[in-house]
Tab-separated table of C-alpha atoms in Angstrom:
chain	number	residue	atom	x	y	z
A	1463	UNK	CA	3.437	21.104	-23.938
A	1464	UNK	CA	4.542	21.844	-20.382
A	1465	UNK	CA	3.777	19.307	-17.651
A	1466	UNK	CA	4.423	19.564	-13.917
A	1467	UNK	CA	4.548	16.843	-11.266
A	1468	UNK	CA	3.834	18.369	-7.877
A	1469	UNK	CA	4.520	15.441	-5.528
A	1470	UNK	CA	6.887	13.028	-7.242
A	1471	UNK	CA	8.183	11.854	-3.858
A	1472	UNK	CA	4.987	9.826	-3.464
A	1473	UNK	CA	6.251	7.541	-6.240
A	1474	UNK	CA	9.690	7.055	-4.678
A	1475	UNK	CA	13.152	7.989	-5.888
A	1476	UNK	CA	13.676	4.598	-7.539
A	1477	UNK	CA	10.894	5.017	-10.114
A	1478	UNK	CA	11.928	6.105	-13.620
A	1479	UNK	CA	9.900	9.026	-14.943
A	1480	UNK	CA	11.420	8.848	-18.429
A	1481	UNK	CA	8.271	7.333	-20.008
A	1482	UNK	CA	6.305	10.408	-18.863
A	1483	UNK	CA	9.010	12.806	-20.083
A	1484	UNK	CA	8.772	11.217	-23.526
A	1485	UNK	CA	5.080	12.187	-23.776
A	1486	UNK	CA	5.527	15.920	-23.143
A	1487	UNK	CA	7.738	18.769	-24.330
A	1488	UNK	CA	8.959	19.617	-20.856
A	1489	UNK	CA	8.453	18.145	-17.407
A	1490	UNK	CA	9.078	19.986	-14.157
A	1491	UNK	CA	9.476	17.574	-11.266
A	1492	UNK	CA	8.878	18.639	-7.662
A	1493	UNK	CA	9.278	16.147	-4.848
A	1494	UNK	CA	6.815	17.881	-2.523
A	1495	UNK	CA	4.649	20.948	-3.070
A	1496	UNK	CA	3.207	23.071	-0.281
A	1497	UNK	CA	-0.188	24.739	-0.798
A	1498	UNK	CA	1.369	28.171	-1.220
A	1499	UNK	CA	3.697	26.828	-3.964
A	1500	UNK	CA	1.001	25.323	-6.221
A	1501	UNK	CA	0.089	28.395	-8.254
A	1502	UNK	CA	3.636	29.429	-9.086
A	1503	UNK	CA	4.672	25.928	-10.077
A	1504	UNK	CA	1.619	25.276	-12.258
A	1505	UNK	CA	1.643	28.673	-13.998
A	1506	UNK	CA	1.666	28.118	-17.765
A	1507	UNK	CA	1.400	24.334	-17.476
A	1508	UNK	CA	-1.003	22.447	-19.721
A	1509	UNK	CA	-0.718	19.232	-17.721
A	1510	UNK	CA	-0.627	18.770	-13.944
A	1511	UNK	CA	0.358	15.444	-12.454
A	1512	UNK	CA	-0.526	14.996	-8.787
A	1513	UNK	CA	-1.069	12.280	-6.252
A	1514	UNK	CA	-2.394	13.937	-3.104
A	1515	UNK	CA	-1.828	17.657	-3.699
A	1516	UNK	CA	-5.187	19.451	-3.552
A	1517	UNK	CA	-6.265	21.263	-6.712
A	1518	UNK	CA	-9.281	23.260	-5.547
A	1519	UNK	CA	-11.574	25.642	-7.373
A	1520	UNK	CA	-9.708	28.769	-6.233
A	1521	UNK	CA	-6.483	27.395	-7.703
A	1522	UNK	CA	-8.005	26.094	-10.942
A	1523	UNK	CA	-9.641	29.484	-11.537
A	1524	UNK	CA	-6.126	30.941	-11.817
A	1525	UNK	CA	-4.716	28.389	-14.280
A	1526	UNK	CA	-6.130	29.260	-17.724
A	1527	UNK	CA	-3.532	27.169	-19.565
A	1528	UNK	CA	-4.306	23.947	-17.704
A	1529	UNK	CA	-5.991	21.314	-19.890
A	1530	UNK	CA	-5.326	17.976	-18.184
A	1531	UNK	CA	-4.913	16.700	-14.655
A	1532	UNK	CA	-3.367	13.264	-14.315
A	1533	UNK	CA	-3.984	11.845	-10.858
A	1534	UNK	CA	-1.234	9.392	-9.920
A	1535	UNK	CA	-3.719	7.339	-7.902
A	1536	UNK	CA	-7.293	6.078	-8.047
A	1537	UNK	CA	-8.992	8.561	-5.750
A	1538	UNK	CA	-9.816	11.994	-7.140
A	1539	UNK	CA	-11.147	13.543	-3.923
A	1540	UNK	CA	-8.240	16.033	-3.943
A	1541	UNK	CA	-9.500	17.533	-7.218
A	1542	UNK	CA	-12.457	19.906	-7.426
A	1543	UNK	CA	-14.132	17.986	-10.220
A	1544	UNK	CA	-16.890	20.549	-10.756
A	1545	UNK	CA	-14.363	23.345	-11.177
A	1546	UNK	CA	-12.291	21.231	-13.546
A	1547	UNK	CA	-15.341	20.528	-15.685
A	1548	UNK	CA	-16.310	24.195	-15.661
A	1549	UNK	CA	-12.897	25.114	-17.057
A	1550	UNK	CA	-12.832	22.267	-19.572
A	1551	UNK	CA	-9.978	20.536	-17.752
A	1552	UNK	CA	-9.969	16.786	-18.241
A	1553	UNK	CA	-9.173	14.622	-15.203
A	1554	UNK	CA	-7.728	11.145	-15.663
A	1555	UNK	CA	-6.779	8.784	-12.848
A	1556	UNK	CA	-5.236	5.311	-12.648
A	1557	UNK	CA	-6.756	2.140	-11.238
A	1558	UNK	CA	-5.769	-1.424	-10.387
A	1559	UNK	CA	-2.073	-0.542	-10.408
A	1560	UNK	CA	-1.423	-2.117	-7.012
A	1561	UNK	CA	-3.712	-5.136	-6.981
A	1562	UNK	CA	-0.985	-7.737	-6.476
A	1563	UNK	CA	0.817	-5.591	-3.916
A	1564	UNK	CA	-2.230	-4.783	-1.776
A	1565	UNK	CA	-3.560	-8.337	-1.951
A	1566	UNK	CA	-0.178	-9.615	-0.756
A	1567	UNK	CA	-0.192	-7.121	2.107
A	1568	UNK	CA	-3.727	-8.130	3.051
A	1569	UNK	CA	-2.744	-11.780	3.307
A	1570	UNK	CA	0.325	-10.796	5.308
A	1571	UNK	CA	-1.894	-9.097	7.861
A	1572	UNK	CA	-4.243	-12.077	7.984
A	1573	UNK	CA	-1.416	-14.546	8.461
A	1574	UNK	CA	0.348	-12.462	11.099
A	1575	UNK	CA	-2.835	-11.896	13.086
A	1576	UNK	CA	-3.937	-15.519	12.768
A	1577	UNK	CA	-0.617	-16.621	14.245
A	1578	UNK	CA	-0.685	-13.892	16.922
A	1579	UNK	CA	2.644	-12.636	15.608
A	1580	UNK	CA	2.543	-9.262	17.415
A	1581	UNK	CA	2.034	-11.006	20.760
A	1582	UNK	CA	4.663	-13.687	20.246
A	1583	UNK	CA	7.196	-11.131	19.021
A	1584	UNK	CA	6.679	-9.157	22.228
A	1585	UNK	CA	7.047	-12.353	24.277
A	1586	UNK	CA	10.335	-13.279	22.625
A	1587	UNK	CA	11.706	-9.749	23.011
A	1588	UNK	CA	10.737	-9.796	26.701
A	1589	UNK	CA	12.660	-13.033	27.278
A	1590	UNK	CA	9.643	-15.214	27.960
A	1591	UNK	CA	10.828	-17.934	25.566
A	1592	UNK	CA	14.184	-18.062	27.358
A	1593	UNK	CA	12.415	-18.655	30.661
A	1594	UNK	CA	9.861	-21.173	29.405
A	1595	UNK	CA	9.963	-24.613	31.087
A	1596	UNK	CA	9.628	-26.437	27.736
A	1597	UNK	CA	10.605	-25.913	24.105
A	1598	UNK	CA	7.829	-23.642	22.757
A	1599	UNK	CA	5.547	-20.811	23.765
A	1600	UNK	CA	1.833	-21.389	23.318
A	1601	UNK	CA	0.254	-18.734	25.496
A	1602	UNK	CA	-1.761	-17.188	22.664
A	1603	UNK	CA	-4.333	-19.277	20.826
A	1604	UNK	CA	-3.627	-19.198	17.080
A	1605	UNK	CA	-6.054	-19.576	14.194
A	1606	UNK	CA	-5.633	-22.102	11.365
A	1607	UNK	CA	-6.909	-20.496	8.176
A	1608	UNK	CA	-7.926	-23.721	6.443
A	1609	UNK	CA	-11.711	-24.176	6.501
A	1610	UNK	CA	-12.251	-20.792	8.156
A	1611	UNK	CA	-14.750	-18.319	6.759
A	1612	UNK	CA	-13.451	-15.140	5.183
A	1613	UNK	CA	-16.009	-12.419	4.491
A	1614	UNK	CA	-14.871	-9.797	1.979
A	1615	UNK	CA	-16.556	-6.431	1.527
A	1616	UNK	CA	-15.825	-5.300	-2.010
A	1617	UNK	CA	-15.853	-7.698	-4.967
A	1618	UNK	CA	-13.780	-5.605	-7.324
A	1619	UNK	CA	-10.421	-6.579	-8.757
A	1620	UNK	CA	-8.671	-6.296	-5.399
A	1621	UNK	CA	-11.272	-8.150	-3.362
A	1622	UNK	CA	-11.374	-10.895	-5.979
A	1623	UNK	CA	-7.573	-11.265	-5.891
A	1624	UNK	CA	-7.616	-11.546	-2.093
A	1625	UNK	CA	-10.274	-14.240	-2.432
A	1626	UNK	CA	-8.036	-16.239	-4.793
A	1627	UNK	CA	-5.108	-16.074	-2.381
A	1628	UNK	CA	-7.300	-16.969	0.585
A	1629	UNK	CA	-8.707	-19.985	-1.222
A	1630	UNK	CA	-5.147	-21.224	-1.704
A	1631	UNK	CA	-5.023	-21.475	2.100
A	1632	UNK	CA	-8.237	-23.478	2.070
A	1633	UNK	CA	-10.445	-20.663	3.310
A	1634	UNK	CA	-14.163	-20.484	2.560
A	1635	UNK	CA	-14.747	-17.086	0.953
A	1636	UNK	CA	-18.023	-15.186	0.942
A	1637	UNK	CA	-18.587	-11.729	-0.534
A	1638	UNK	CA	-20.934	-9.374	1.272
A	1639	UNK	CA	-23.529	-7.246	-0.470
A	1640	UNK	CA	-22.536	-3.734	-1.372
A	1641	UNK	CA	-23.154	-1.598	1.713
A	1642	UNK	CA	-26.215	0.583	1.272
A	1643	UNK	CA	-27.557	-1.579	-1.566
A	1644	UNK	CA	-28.437	-4.737	0.348
A	1645	UNK	CA	-32.078	-4.695	-0.788
A	1646	UNK	CA	-31.052	-4.936	-4.453
A	1647	UNK	CA	-28.107	-7.315	-4.002
A	1648	UNK	CA	-28.340	-11.096	-4.186
A	1649	UNK	CA	-25.356	-11.441	-1.862
A	1650	UNK	CA	-26.035	-11.498	1.894
A	1651	UNK	CA	-25.425	-8.309	3.825
A	1652	UNK	CA	-22.475	-7.887	6.149
A	1653	UNK	CA	-24.754	-7.766	9.197
A	1654	UNK	CA	-26.003	-11.228	8.270
A	1655	UNK	CA	-22.513	-12.607	7.639
A	1656	UNK	CA	-20.626	-11.036	10.555
A	1657	UNK	CA	-21.672	-13.573	13.237
A	1658	UNK	CA	-20.244	-16.471	11.188
A	1659	UNK	CA	-17.069	-14.754	9.948
A	1660	UNK	CA	-13.658	-15.823	11.179
A	1661	UNK	CA	-12.068	-12.946	9.250
A	1662	UNK	CA	-13.555	-9.821	7.709
A	1663	UNK	CA	-11.460	-8.032	5.083
A	1664	UNK	CA	-12.440	-4.620	3.731
A	1665	UNK	CA	-11.787	-3.636	0.107
A	1666	UNK	CA	-14.490	-1.057	-0.512
A	1667	UNK	CA	-14.349	2.719	-1.020
A	1668	UNK	CA	-15.121	5.186	1.755
A	1669	UNK	CA	-18.623	6.474	1.078
A	1670	UNK	CA	-21.590	7.626	3.133
A	1671	UNK	CA	-22.729	3.993	3.143
A	1672	UNK	CA	-19.396	2.584	4.337
A	1673	UNK	CA	-18.307	5.249	6.817
A	1674	UNK	CA	-18.409	3.578	10.227
A	1675	UNK	CA	-19.505	0.312	8.619
A	1676	UNK	CA	-17.697	-1.685	11.295
A	1677	UNK	CA	-19.020	0.013	14.409
A	1678	UNK	CA	-19.591	-1.136	17.978
A	1679	UNK	CA	-22.858	-2.807	17.032
A	1680	UNK	CA	-21.270	-4.779	14.185
A	1681	UNK	CA	-18.292	-5.724	16.357
A	1682	UNK	CA	-20.657	-7.048	19.013
A	1683	UNK	CA	-22.121	-9.452	16.440
A	1684	UNK	CA	-18.723	-10.927	15.529
A	1685	UNK	CA	-16.992	-13.913	17.093
A	1686	UNK	CA	-14.694	-13.094	19.992
A	1687	UNK	CA	-11.697	-14.521	18.125
A	1688	UNK	CA	-12.561	-13.048	14.709
A	1689	UNK	CA	-9.955	-11.016	12.828
A	1690	UNK	CA	-10.607	-7.682	11.137
A	1691	UNK	CA	-8.399	-6.374	8.308
A	1692	UNK	CA	-8.769	-2.963	6.701
A	1693	UNK	CA	-6.646	-2.296	3.622
A	1694	UNK	CA	-9.264	0.080	2.258
A	1695	UNK	CA	-9.729	3.501	3.861
A	1696	UNK	CA	-9.640	4.836	7.382
A	1697	UNK	CA	-13.088	5.648	8.686
A	1698	UNK	CA	-14.741	2.500	7.365
A	1699	UNK	CA	-13.894	1.020	10.758
A	1700	UNK	CA	-14.809	2.819	13.959
A	1701	UNK	CA	-11.236	2.541	15.219
A	1702	UNK	CA	-12.107	3.495	18.795
A	1703	UNK	CA	-14.771	0.784	18.997
A	1704	UNK	CA	-12.452	-1.791	17.422
A	1705	UNK	CA	-9.677	-0.933	19.877
A	1706	UNK	CA	-12.086	-1.234	22.788
A	1707	UNK	CA	-13.180	-4.657	21.554
A	1708	UNK	CA	-9.582	-5.752	21.134
A	1709	UNK	CA	-8.727	-4.680	24.662
A	1710	UNK	CA	-11.841	-6.401	26.017
A	1711	UNK	CA	-11.003	-9.659	24.271
A	1712	UNK	CA	-14.104	-9.578	22.077
A	1713	UNK	CA	-12.071	-9.133	18.872
A	1714	UNK	CA	-9.312	-11.578	18.051
A	1715	UNK	CA	-7.084	-9.295	16.005
A	1716	UNK	CA	-7.016	-6.034	14.092
A	1717	UNK	CA	-4.847	-5.059	11.128
A	1718	UNK	CA	-5.143	-1.682	9.403
A	1719	UNK	CA	-3.176	-0.041	6.607
A	1720	UNK	CA	-4.990	3.291	6.687
A	1721	UNK	CA	-6.275	5.838	9.164
A	1722	UNK	CA	-8.846	8.636	8.791
A	1723	UNK	CA	-6.140	11.341	8.717
A	1724	UNK	CA	-2.858	10.622	6.930
A	1725	UNK	CA	-0.183	11.197	7.915
A	1726	UNK	CA	-1.422	11.119	11.528
A	1727	UNK	CA	0.390	14.300	12.622
A	1728	UNK	CA	-1.443	14.370	15.935
A	1729	UNK	CA	-1.096	10.649	16.546
A	1730	UNK	CA	-3.893	8.093	16.753
A	1731	UNK	CA	-5.157	5.741	19.481
A	1732	UNK	CA	-4.254	2.668	17.395
A	1733	UNK	CA	-0.663	3.843	17.074
A	1734	UNK	CA	-0.470	4.412	20.823
A	1735	UNK	CA	-2.031	0.991	21.448
A	1736	UNK	CA	0.594	-0.751	19.306
A	1737	UNK	CA	2.820	-0.628	22.374
A	1738	UNK	CA	0.295	-2.682	24.346
A	1739	UNK	CA	0.152	-6.503	24.422
A	1740	UNK	CA	-2.544	-6.673	21.747
A	1741	UNK	CA	-2.949	-8.631	18.528
A	1742	UNK	CA	-2.758	-5.386	16.591
A	1743	UNK	CA	-0.873	-4.341	13.460
A	1744	UNK	CA	-0.849	-0.811	12.048
A	1745	UNK	CA	1.014	-0.299	8.773
A	1746	UNK	CA	1.625	3.195	7.307
A	1747	UNK	CA	-0.587	3.017	4.199
A	1748	UNK	CA	2.169	1.121	2.421
A	1749	UNK	CA	0.285	-1.923	1.143
A	1750	UNK	CA	0.622	-0.561	-2.399
A	1751	UNK	CA	4.301	0.462	-2.443
A	1752	UNK	CA	6.087	-2.426	-4.163
A	1753	UNK	CA	8.332	-1.162	-7.003
A	1754	UNK	CA	6.151	-3.021	-9.489
A	1755	UNK	CA	3.042	-1.242	-8.249
A	1756	UNK	CA	4.629	2.209	-8.390
A	1757	UNK	CA	6.001	1.521	-11.875
A	1758	UNK	CA	2.454	0.577	-12.894
A	1759	UNK	CA	1.315	4.067	-11.874
A	1760	UNK	CA	3.794	5.557	-14.340
A	1761	UNK	CA	2.821	3.138	-17.117
A	1762	UNK	CA	-0.905	3.795	-16.670
A	1763	UNK	CA	-0.291	7.548	-16.554
A	1764	UNK	CA	1.577	7.274	-19.862
A	1765	UNK	CA	-1.483	5.504	-21.268
A	1766	UNK	CA	-3.628	8.409	-20.056
A	1767	UNK	CA	-1.328	10.954	-21.680
A	1768	UNK	CA	-1.354	9.076	-24.978
A	1769	UNK	CA	-5.141	8.721	-24.943
A	1770	UNK	CA	-5.580	12.414	-24.159
A	1771	UNK	CA	-3.255	13.464	-26.976
A	1772	UNK	CA	-5.003	11.118	-29.382
A	1773	UNK	CA	-8.407	12.557	-28.436
A	1774	UNK	CA	-7.186	16.041	-29.294
A	1775	UNK	CA	-5.806	15.106	-32.699
A	1776	UNK	CA	-8.440	12.552	-33.705
């Protein structure tokens, strides 16, 4: 039973792949795979393990031996699911492997933005503390989290964990209705909640209903000192509108861990703006990367391999 990992580098060099090796007869490990290398590397393999490498219909049509695709992530948008089904190839992904890691990162962004950390770091580096007439700098109005209202979009495992952590800081947490399903949801919609929110945190998938969810109109309804955190997917926030609001002083802070195109080979306005005196934090989609989280990906993939083998012999 030959298995091939096409982009092992996405798990990091410090993650032990031995548990996966023990589930297959042979395992070929490739750190990175270019599109033109996919066919040769997967030839004769019964199992493909991928994170972000695209397995499209044209490729799957040329892999008659392939029986299982293990996605080393939650999203399966890089797999042509219809083609896989047509060829009888099972696709298994992993979920909830990084809940603790991403929730921690989310709170980090909230705390840093609430305390205007980007602005005060720039002030200290520029020597403004040295020149101050008294002992502390207090040029930027900070936000105490206790008793503030946090609105979370997405009440899954991750959103629920963020709520638990936020409540430990004394925050009042409200979950918004699922975007696009407000009429059938007992929870209030985001449009209703936005004017009262001190912080909005996004933990929902990117869908037709959530694309551009936080747009100029929604931003205009929010408090001028409200914070916006996106540890979900790029594109849920209209980044250009959010940046304009931040520059205009009608948004108190913005923290994002994802952008619409990753990696941003051609740059992005938010990355350029990180050099400006703004309460802005852009992290490189690394909320999930704690060693524990990445090891969970391996463990859950082993579970998928075992379940697949059991289904074939049962």
